[in-house]
Structures are given as structure tokens and as C-alpha cells.
Amino acid sequence: MTSLTVREALGKATAVLRSHGLETARLDAEVLLAFVLKTSRSRLYIDSEKILSGDDLTEFFSLVERRLNREPIAYITGEKEFMSLIFKVNRNVLIPRPETEIIVEWVIEKVNKLLLSPDNPIILDVGTGSGAIAISLARYLPQAEIWATDISAQALELARLNAKNMAVEDRITFLNSDLLTGIPARLKGKAHFVVANLPYIPKEEIPHLPAEVAGYEPHIALDGGGDGLDLYRKLIPQAREILAAGGWLCMEIGMSQTKTLASLLPASNWGEGIQVLKDYAGLDRFIVAQNRI
Ligand SMILES: C[S@@+](CC[C@H](N)C(=O)[O-])C[C@H]1O[C@@H](n2cnc3c(N)ncnc32)[C@H](O)[C@@H]1O
């Protein structure tokens, strides 16, 4: 390959990414080149006339090639920012989504307002994946006792590594468990929050998802069965057993699923005040329900 400056390499990569229909072509090119050069995107502008070494150029265009095949940027770089923390990600875990921060922030606010007045809130993250929810809560709620489960041993391995990197490994108990079945009996009736971003895509919709998702993200993190709510149907009674009276079940779901999910939460068990929270696009995305006092 002939020698190229940073500016020329970015221009070339952007053009090829755009010609393959990637809408974020320029941004993707910048993120990938900054990753190769171990620098920031803004630095690329300062160094725009710098000639790239042959090795850097080869590595950069091999990453661009992966992106052309629709591999998500986060899997290529192995990192994703969530709640201002950097999580390692790989193809065994879902890439944490920005909207999931909304439910994490809701829990933090609830604990900080001490609506339940727990000195040491007990919080369970079901289907932890990369550990995004559990680890963020551990970082932002230093008084919380956190439990995190996942059915995937590979996901838990990465979640443990992330917890270690963020110095909260002693604050979280990770369990390889089907939903909450592995949580010790002594926690029954004691937890203040059960937070879940479980798979909720209806099985037959998965092949129609964007290639980045359907082709790369683990189907065990996406597949919610027939109508997408199979796992939540199982979780709701389990959560009721583990939650203290007045504790909260917080669930992330798809925008068209709120009515069906709400119908699985009878007022006799969950009180009247089931709330639907919206995501950044204004779409219904979360249900929070309080275990009857
Ligand atoms: C949509 S991903 C969410 C990951 C992470 N909580 C997040 O918000 O980024 C769902 C996770 O649930 C896990 N999972 C699927 N079925 C499960 C089950 N029966 N019990 C526990 N975890 C399960 C998957 O392995 C995956 O890590």
C-alpha cells in the first residue's frame, strides 16, 4: 500500500464504508484509526498530515474490512462506554445499549432518595452479560450489596473481569444461574431491587434485525421466545419471592410489549402504581413495579 497521511487514510476509509451503505462511515473510520494509533479522535485532526506507518495502515484497513462485514465497532475495539465507565466486550455478551443507562439511573435515584430507606440496599441484576448494570450500580452506589446472574458462563467470565478492572469485584456476587434460581434462600423476601434486561426479541424477528445484531450478538442475549416475553414470564414470580415488601422489579423490554408485560403484573401482587418509563427516543422501554407492601 502506498503511504498515506492520517487525513488521506480517513478519507479513503470513509469513502469505502459509505459506498457499502454504512451511515456512520466517517465516525467509524475515526474511531477505528484512533484505536489503531492508541489516541483520541480529536488528536487525529491535530496529526492529520502525519504519515502512517505501513503496519498501522495495514491494521487500520483490516479493521475497516471487518466493519464492512457489519461487525459492530464495539466488538472490533473490544470496548464500550456505559454510564461513563469503559466495559470490555466480546461476542459472548450483548453490547450495552445507551438506553439501559435510564434504568440504572432510575435505581440510583430511588436509592439516593431513600424511598425504601435501606442502609445497604440489596440489588439483583438478572442476565448481567458484560456486567454493565451490576457494575455501574456497584460503582455509583457504594453502600449496595449486589448479586448478578447469567446463564452464560462465558458472559460471567467477562463480567467478572470488568468488575475486577473497575475495582468492584468484592462488591458483587456473580452466579451462573437460570434467572434467580441460584440465589441463596436466605435472600428470600430481602432484596430491594431486581433489575433485568433479559432477552426480549420475539424469536422469529431475530433474522430481520440489523446485520450488526443478528449476525454478531449472541442469540442467547436476544431470544425471548414466541412473543419475546418468555423469560419475563418466568422471572416475575421468582422476583416476587426474592423481593422485600415494597421492593422494585425493574424490567427493560421492547416498545410494543409494555401492555402484555403489565398484564402479567396483577395489582393484587404488584400494587396499582406500575410505571412505564420511556427511552431517549420517547418510546416505552421499561416497566417498574413495586412488590405489594
Ligand atoms: C439482553 S442481554 C443484557 C445484558 C446486560 N444486562 C446489559 O444490559 O447489557 C441478556 C442477558 O441475559 C442472559 N440470559 C439469557 N437467558 C437467561 C436465563 N435464563 N437466566 C439468566 N440469564 C439469562 C444472556 O446470557 C444475556 O447475557
CSV table of C-alpha atoms in Angstrom, one decimal, residues 30-281:
chain,number,residue,atom,x,y,z
A,30,GLU,CA,-12.2,7.9,13.0
A,31,VAL,CA,-12.9,5.5,15.9
A,32,LEU,CA,-11.0,2.7,14.2
A,33,LEU,CA,-8.0,4.8,13.3
A,34,ALA,CA,-7.9,6.3,16.8
A,35,PHE,CA,-8.0,2.8,18.2
A,36,VAL,CA,-5.1,1.6,15.9
A,37,LEU,CA,-3.0,4.7,16.8
A,38,LYS,CA,-4.0,4.4,20.6
A,39,THR,CA,-5.0,8.0,20.5
A,40,SER,CA,-8.2,10.1,20.7
A,41,ARG,CA,-10.4,11.1,17.7
A,42,SER,CA,-9.6,14.8,18.3
A,43,ARG,CA,-5.9,14.0,18.1
A,44,LEU,CA,-6.4,12.7,14.5
A,45,TYR,CA,-7.2,16.3,13.4
A,46,ILE,CA,-4.1,17.7,15.1
A,47,ASP,CA,-2.0,15.0,13.4
A,48,SER,CA,-3.9,15.0,10.1
A,49,GLU,CA,-0.7,15.4,7.9
A,50,LYS,CA,1.3,12.7,9.7
A,51,ILE,CA,2.3,9.8,7.5
A,52,LEU,CA,1.0,6.5,8.8
A,53,SER,CA,3.4,3.6,9.2
A,54,GLY,CA,2.9,0.6,6.9
A,55,ASP,CA,1.9,-1.6,10.0
A,56,ASP,CA,-0.7,0.9,11.2
A,57,LEU,CA,-2.1,1.3,7.7
A,58,THR,CA,-2.4,-2.5,7.2
A,59,GLU,CA,-4.1,-2.9,10.6
A,60,PHE,CA,-6.4,0.0,10.1
A,61,PHE,CA,-7.7,-1.3,6.7
A,62,SER,CA,-8.1,-4.8,8.1
A,63,LEU,CA,-10.4,-3.3,10.8
A,64,VAL,CA,-12.3,-1.3,8.2
A,65,GLU,CA,-12.8,-4.6,6.3
A,66,ARG,CA,-14.4,-6.1,9.5
A,67,ARG,CA,-16.7,-3.1,9.7
A,68,LEU,CA,-17.6,-3.6,6.0
A,69,ASN,CA,-18.8,-7.0,7.1
A,70,ARG,CA,-21.1,-5.2,9.6
A,71,GLU,CA,-19.2,-6.2,12.7
A,72,PRO,CA,-20.1,-3.7,15.4
A,73,ILE,CA,-17.4,-1.2,16.3
A,74,ALA,CA,-17.5,-2.3,20.0
A,75,TYR,CA,-16.6,-5.9,19.1
A,76,ILE,CA,-13.8,-4.7,16.9
A,77,THR,CA,-12.3,-2.4,19.5
A,78,GLY,CA,-13.3,-4.7,22.4
A,79,GLU,CA,-14.7,-1.9,24.4
A,80,LYS,CA,-18.0,0.0,25.1
A,81,GLU,CA,-18.7,3.0,27.3
A,82,PHE,CA,-21.7,2.7,29.6
A,83,MET,CA,-22.5,5.0,32.5
A,84,SER,CA,-19.2,6.8,31.8
A,85,LEU,CA,-17.3,3.5,32.5
A,86,ILE,CA,-15.4,1.5,30.0
A,87,PHE,CA,-16.5,-2.1,29.7
A,88,LYS,CA,-14.7,-4.8,27.9
A,89,VAL,CA,-17.0,-6.6,25.4
A,90,ASN,CA,-16.7,-9.6,23.2
A,91,ARG,CA,-19.1,-11.8,21.2
A,92,ASN,CA,-20.2,-13.7,24.2
A,93,VAL,CA,-22.1,-10.6,25.5
A,94,LEU,CA,-24.6,-8.1,24.3
A,95,ILE,CA,-23.0,-4.7,23.7
A,96,PRO,CA,-24.5,-2.5,26.4
A,97,ARG,CA,-27.0,0.0,25.0
A,98,PRO,CA,-27.2,3.7,26.0
A,99,GLU,CA,-30.9,3.4,26.8
A,100,THR,CA,-30.2,0.8,29.6
A,101,GLU,CA,-28.5,3.7,31.4
A,102,ILE,CA,-32.0,5.1,32.1
A,103,ILE,CA,-33.0,2.2,34.3
A,104,VAL,CA,-29.6,2.2,36.1
A,105,GLU,CA,-30.1,6.0,36.8
A,106,TRP,CA,-33.7,5.3,38.0
A,107,VAL,CA,-32.4,2.8,40.5
A,108,ILE,CA,-29.6,5.1,41.7
A,109,GLU,CA,-32.0,7.9,42.1
A,110,LYS,CA,-34.5,5.8,44.0
A,111,VAL,CA,-31.9,4.5,46.4
A,112,ASN,CA,-30.4,8.0,46.9
A,113,LYS,CA,-33.9,9.4,47.7
A,114,LEU,CA,-34.1,6.6,50.2
A,115,LEU,CA,-37.7,5.9,49.3
A,116,LEU,CA,-37.1,2.5,50.7
A,117,SER,CA,-34.7,3.7,53.4
A,118,PRO,CA,-32.3,0.8,53.1
A,119,ASP,CA,-28.8,1.5,54.5
A,120,ASN,CA,-27.4,-1.3,52.4
A,121,PRO,CA,-29.8,-1.9,49.5
A,122,ILE,CA,-29.7,-5.4,48.1
A,123,ILE,CA,-29.8,-5.3,44.3
A,124,LEU,CA,-30.0,-8.2,41.9
A,125,ASP,CA,-29.1,-7.9,38.2
A,126,VAL,CA,-30.6,-10.8,36.2
A,127,GLY,CA,-28.9,-11.6,32.9
A,128,THR,CA,-25.8,-9.4,33.6
A,129,GLY,CA,-24.0,-10.0,30.3
A,130,SER,CA,-20.9,-7.8,30.4
A,131,GLY,CA,-21.9,-6.7,33.9
A,132,ALA,CA,-23.0,-3.3,32.7
A,133,ILE,CA,-25.9,-2.9,35.1
A,134,ALA,CA,-24.4,-4.6,38.2
A,135,ILE,CA,-21.0,-2.9,37.9
A,136,SER,CA,-22.4,0.6,37.3
A,137,LEU,CA,-24.7,0.2,40.3
A,138,ALA,CA,-21.8,-1.0,42.4
A,139,ARG,CA,-19.7,2.0,41.3
A,140,TYR,CA,-22.4,4.6,41.9
A,141,LEU,CA,-24.0,3.1,45.0
A,142,PRO,CA,-21.0,2.2,47.2
A,143,GLN,CA,-23.3,1.0,50.0
A,144,ALA,CA,-25.2,-1.5,47.9
A,145,GLU,CA,-24.8,-5.3,48.1
A,146,ILE,CA,-25.1,-6.6,44.5
A,147,TRP,CA,-25.8,-10.0,43.1
A,148,ALA,CA,-25.5,-10.7,39.3
A,149,THR,CA,-26.7,-13.8,37.5
A,150,ASP,CA,-26.3,-15.1,33.9
A,151,ILE,CA,-27.0,-18.5,32.3
A,152,SER,CA,-23.9,-18.0,30.1
A,153,ALA,CA,-20.6,-19.0,31.8
A,154,GLN,CA,-18.7,-17.0,29.1
A,155,ALA,CA,-20.6,-13.9,29.8
A,156,LEU,CA,-20.0,-14.2,33.5
A,157,GLU,CA,-16.2,-14.6,32.9
A,158,LEU,CA,-16.2,-11.3,31.1
A,159,ALA,CA,-18.4,-9.6,33.8
A,160,ARG,CA,-16.0,-10.8,36.5
A,161,LEU,CA,-13.1,-9.3,34.5
A,162,ASN,CA,-14.9,-6.0,34.1
A,163,ALA,CA,-15.7,-5.9,37.8
A,164,LYS,CA,-12.1,-6.5,38.6
A,165,ASN,CA,-10.9,-3.8,36.2
A,166,MET,CA,-13.4,-1.4,37.9
A,167,ALA,CA,-12.3,-2.5,41.4
A,168,VAL,CA,-15.8,-3.7,42.5
A,169,GLU,CA,-15.2,-7.4,42.3
A,170,ASP,CA,-15.6,-7.7,46.1
A,171,ARG,CA,-18.9,-6.0,46.0
A,172,ILE,CA,-20.7,-8.2,43.5
A,173,THR,CA,-21.5,-11.9,43.8
A,174,PHE,CA,-21.7,-13.4,40.3
A,175,LEU,CA,-23.7,-16.6,39.9
A,176,ASN,CA,-24.1,-18.9,36.9
A,177,SER,CA,-27.8,-19.4,37.3
A,178,ASP,CA,-31.1,-19.7,35.3
A,179,LEU,CA,-32.7,-16.3,36.2
A,180,LEU,CA,-32.9,-16.1,40.0
A,181,THR,CA,-33.0,-19.9,40.8
A,182,GLY,CA,-29.4,-19.9,42.1
A,183,ILE,CA,-29.9,-17.0,44.5
A,184,PRO,CA,-29.5,-18.4,48.1
A,185,ALA,CA,-32.7,-18.9,50.1
A,186,ARG,CA,-31.6,-16.6,52.8
A,187,LEU,CA,-32.2,-13.6,50.4
A,188,LYS,CA,-35.9,-14.5,50.0
A,189,GLY,CA,-38.0,-11.5,50.9
A,190,LYS,CA,-34.9,-9.4,51.4
A,191,ALA,CA,-34.0,-7.8,48.1
A,192,HIS,CA,-34.8,-4.2,47.4
A,193,PHE,CA,-34.4,-4.2,43.6
A,194,VAL,CA,-34.4,-6.9,40.9
A,195,VAL,CA,-33.2,-5.3,37.7
A,196,ALA,CA,-33.4,-7.2,34.4
A,197,ASN,CA,-32.5,-6.5,30.8
A,198,LEU,CA,-33.4,-10.0,29.7
A,199,PRO,CA,-33.7,-11.2,26.1
A,200,TYR,CA,-37.0,-9.8,24.8
A,201,ILE,CA,-36.9,-10.1,21.0
A,202,PRO,CA,-39.6,-12.4,19.6
A,203,LYS,CA,-37.7,-15.4,18.1
A,204,GLU,CA,-38.9,-15.0,14.6
A,205,GLU,CA,-37.9,-11.4,14.4
A,206,ILE,CA,-34.2,-12.1,15.1
A,207,PRO,CA,-33.2,-12.8,11.5
A,208,HIS,CA,-34.8,-9.5,10.5
A,209,LEU,CA,-32.7,-7.4,12.9
A,210,PRO,CA,-29.8,-5.3,11.5
A,211,ALA,CA,-26.9,-7.4,10.4
A,212,GLU,CA,-24.7,-6.0,13.2
A,213,VAL,CA,-27.1,-7.5,15.8
A,214,ALA,CA,-28.4,-10.7,14.1
A,215,GLY,CA,-25.0,-11.7,12.7
A,216,TYR,CA,-22.8,-10.9,15.7
A,217,GLU,CA,-24.6,-10.5,19.1
A,218,PRO,CA,-25.2,-13.8,21.0
A,219,HIS,CA,-28.7,-15.1,20.3
A,220,ILE,CA,-28.9,-16.2,24.0
A,221,ALA,CA,-28.9,-12.5,24.8
A,222,LEU,CA,-31.6,-11.6,22.2
A,223,ASP,CA,-34.1,-14.5,22.0
A,224,GLY,CA,-37.1,-14.0,24.2
A,225,GLY,CA,-39.2,-16.9,22.7
A,226,GLY,CA,-42.6,-16.6,20.9
A,227,ASP,CA,-43.7,-13.1,21.8
A,228,GLY,CA,-40.4,-12.2,23.4
A,229,LEU,CA,-41.6,-12.3,27.0
A,230,ASP,CA,-40.9,-16.0,27.9
A,231,LEU,CA,-38.1,-15.1,30.3
A,232,TYR,CA,-40.0,-12.3,32.0
A,233,ARG,CA,-43.0,-14.6,32.5
A,234,LYS,CA,-40.7,-16.9,34.5
A,235,LEU,CA,-38.9,-14.1,36.2
A,236,ILE,CA,-41.9,-12.3,37.7
A,237,PRO,CA,-43.0,-15.0,40.2
A,238,GLN,CA,-39.3,-15.5,41.1
A,239,ALA,CA,-38.8,-11.8,41.7
A,240,ARG,CA,-41.8,-11.6,43.9
A,241,GLU,CA,-40.3,-14.3,46.2
A,242,ILE,CA,-37.0,-12.6,46.5
A,243,LEU,CA,-38.1,-9.0,46.8
A,244,ALA,CA,-38.9,-7.4,50.2
A,245,ALA,CA,-42.3,-5.9,50.6
A,246,GLY,CA,-42.1,-2.6,48.8
A,247,GLY,CA,-39.1,-3.7,46.7
A,248,TRP,CA,-38.9,-2.9,43.0
A,249,LEU,CA,-38.8,-5.1,39.9
A,250,CYS,CA,-37.3,-3.1,37.0
A,251,MET,CA,-37.5,-4.6,33.5
A,252,GLU,CA,-36.3,-3.4,30.1
A,253,ILE,CA,-38.5,-4.5,27.2
A,254,GLY,CA,-39.4,-3.7,23.6
A,255,MET,CA,-41.6,-0.7,22.9
A,256,SER,CA,-44.7,-2.8,21.8
A,257,GLN,CA,-44.5,-5.2,24.8
A,258,THR,CA,-45.5,-2.9,27.7
A,259,LYS,CA,-49.2,-3.8,27.7
A,260,THR,CA,-48.6,-7.5,27.7
A,261,LEU,CA,-46.0,-7.3,30.3
A,262,ALA,CA,-48.1,-5.1,32.5
A,263,SER,CA,-50.9,-7.6,32.3
A,264,LEU,CA,-48.6,-10.2,33.9
A,265,LEU,CA,-48.2,-7.9,37.0
A,266,PRO,CA,-51.6,-8.1,38.8
A,267,ALA,CA,-52.4,-5.3,41.1
A,268,SER,CA,-53.1,-7.8,43.9
A,269,ASN,CA,-49.3,-8.6,43.9
A,270,TRP,CA,-47.8,-5.5,42.5
A,271,GLY,CA,-50.0,-2.7,43.6
A,272,GLU,CA,-51.6,-0.1,41.4
A,273,GLY,CA,-48.5,2.0,40.6
A,274,ILE,CA,-46.9,0.2,37.8
A,275,GLN,CA,-44.9,2.8,35.9
A,276,VAL,CA,-43.8,2.7,32.2
A,277,LEU,CA,-40.5,4.6,31.6
A,278,LYS,CA,-39.5,5.9,28.2
A,279,ASP,CA,-36.2,5.7,26.4
A,280,TYR,CA,-34.3,8.6,24.8
A,281,ALA,CA,-36.4,8.3,21.6
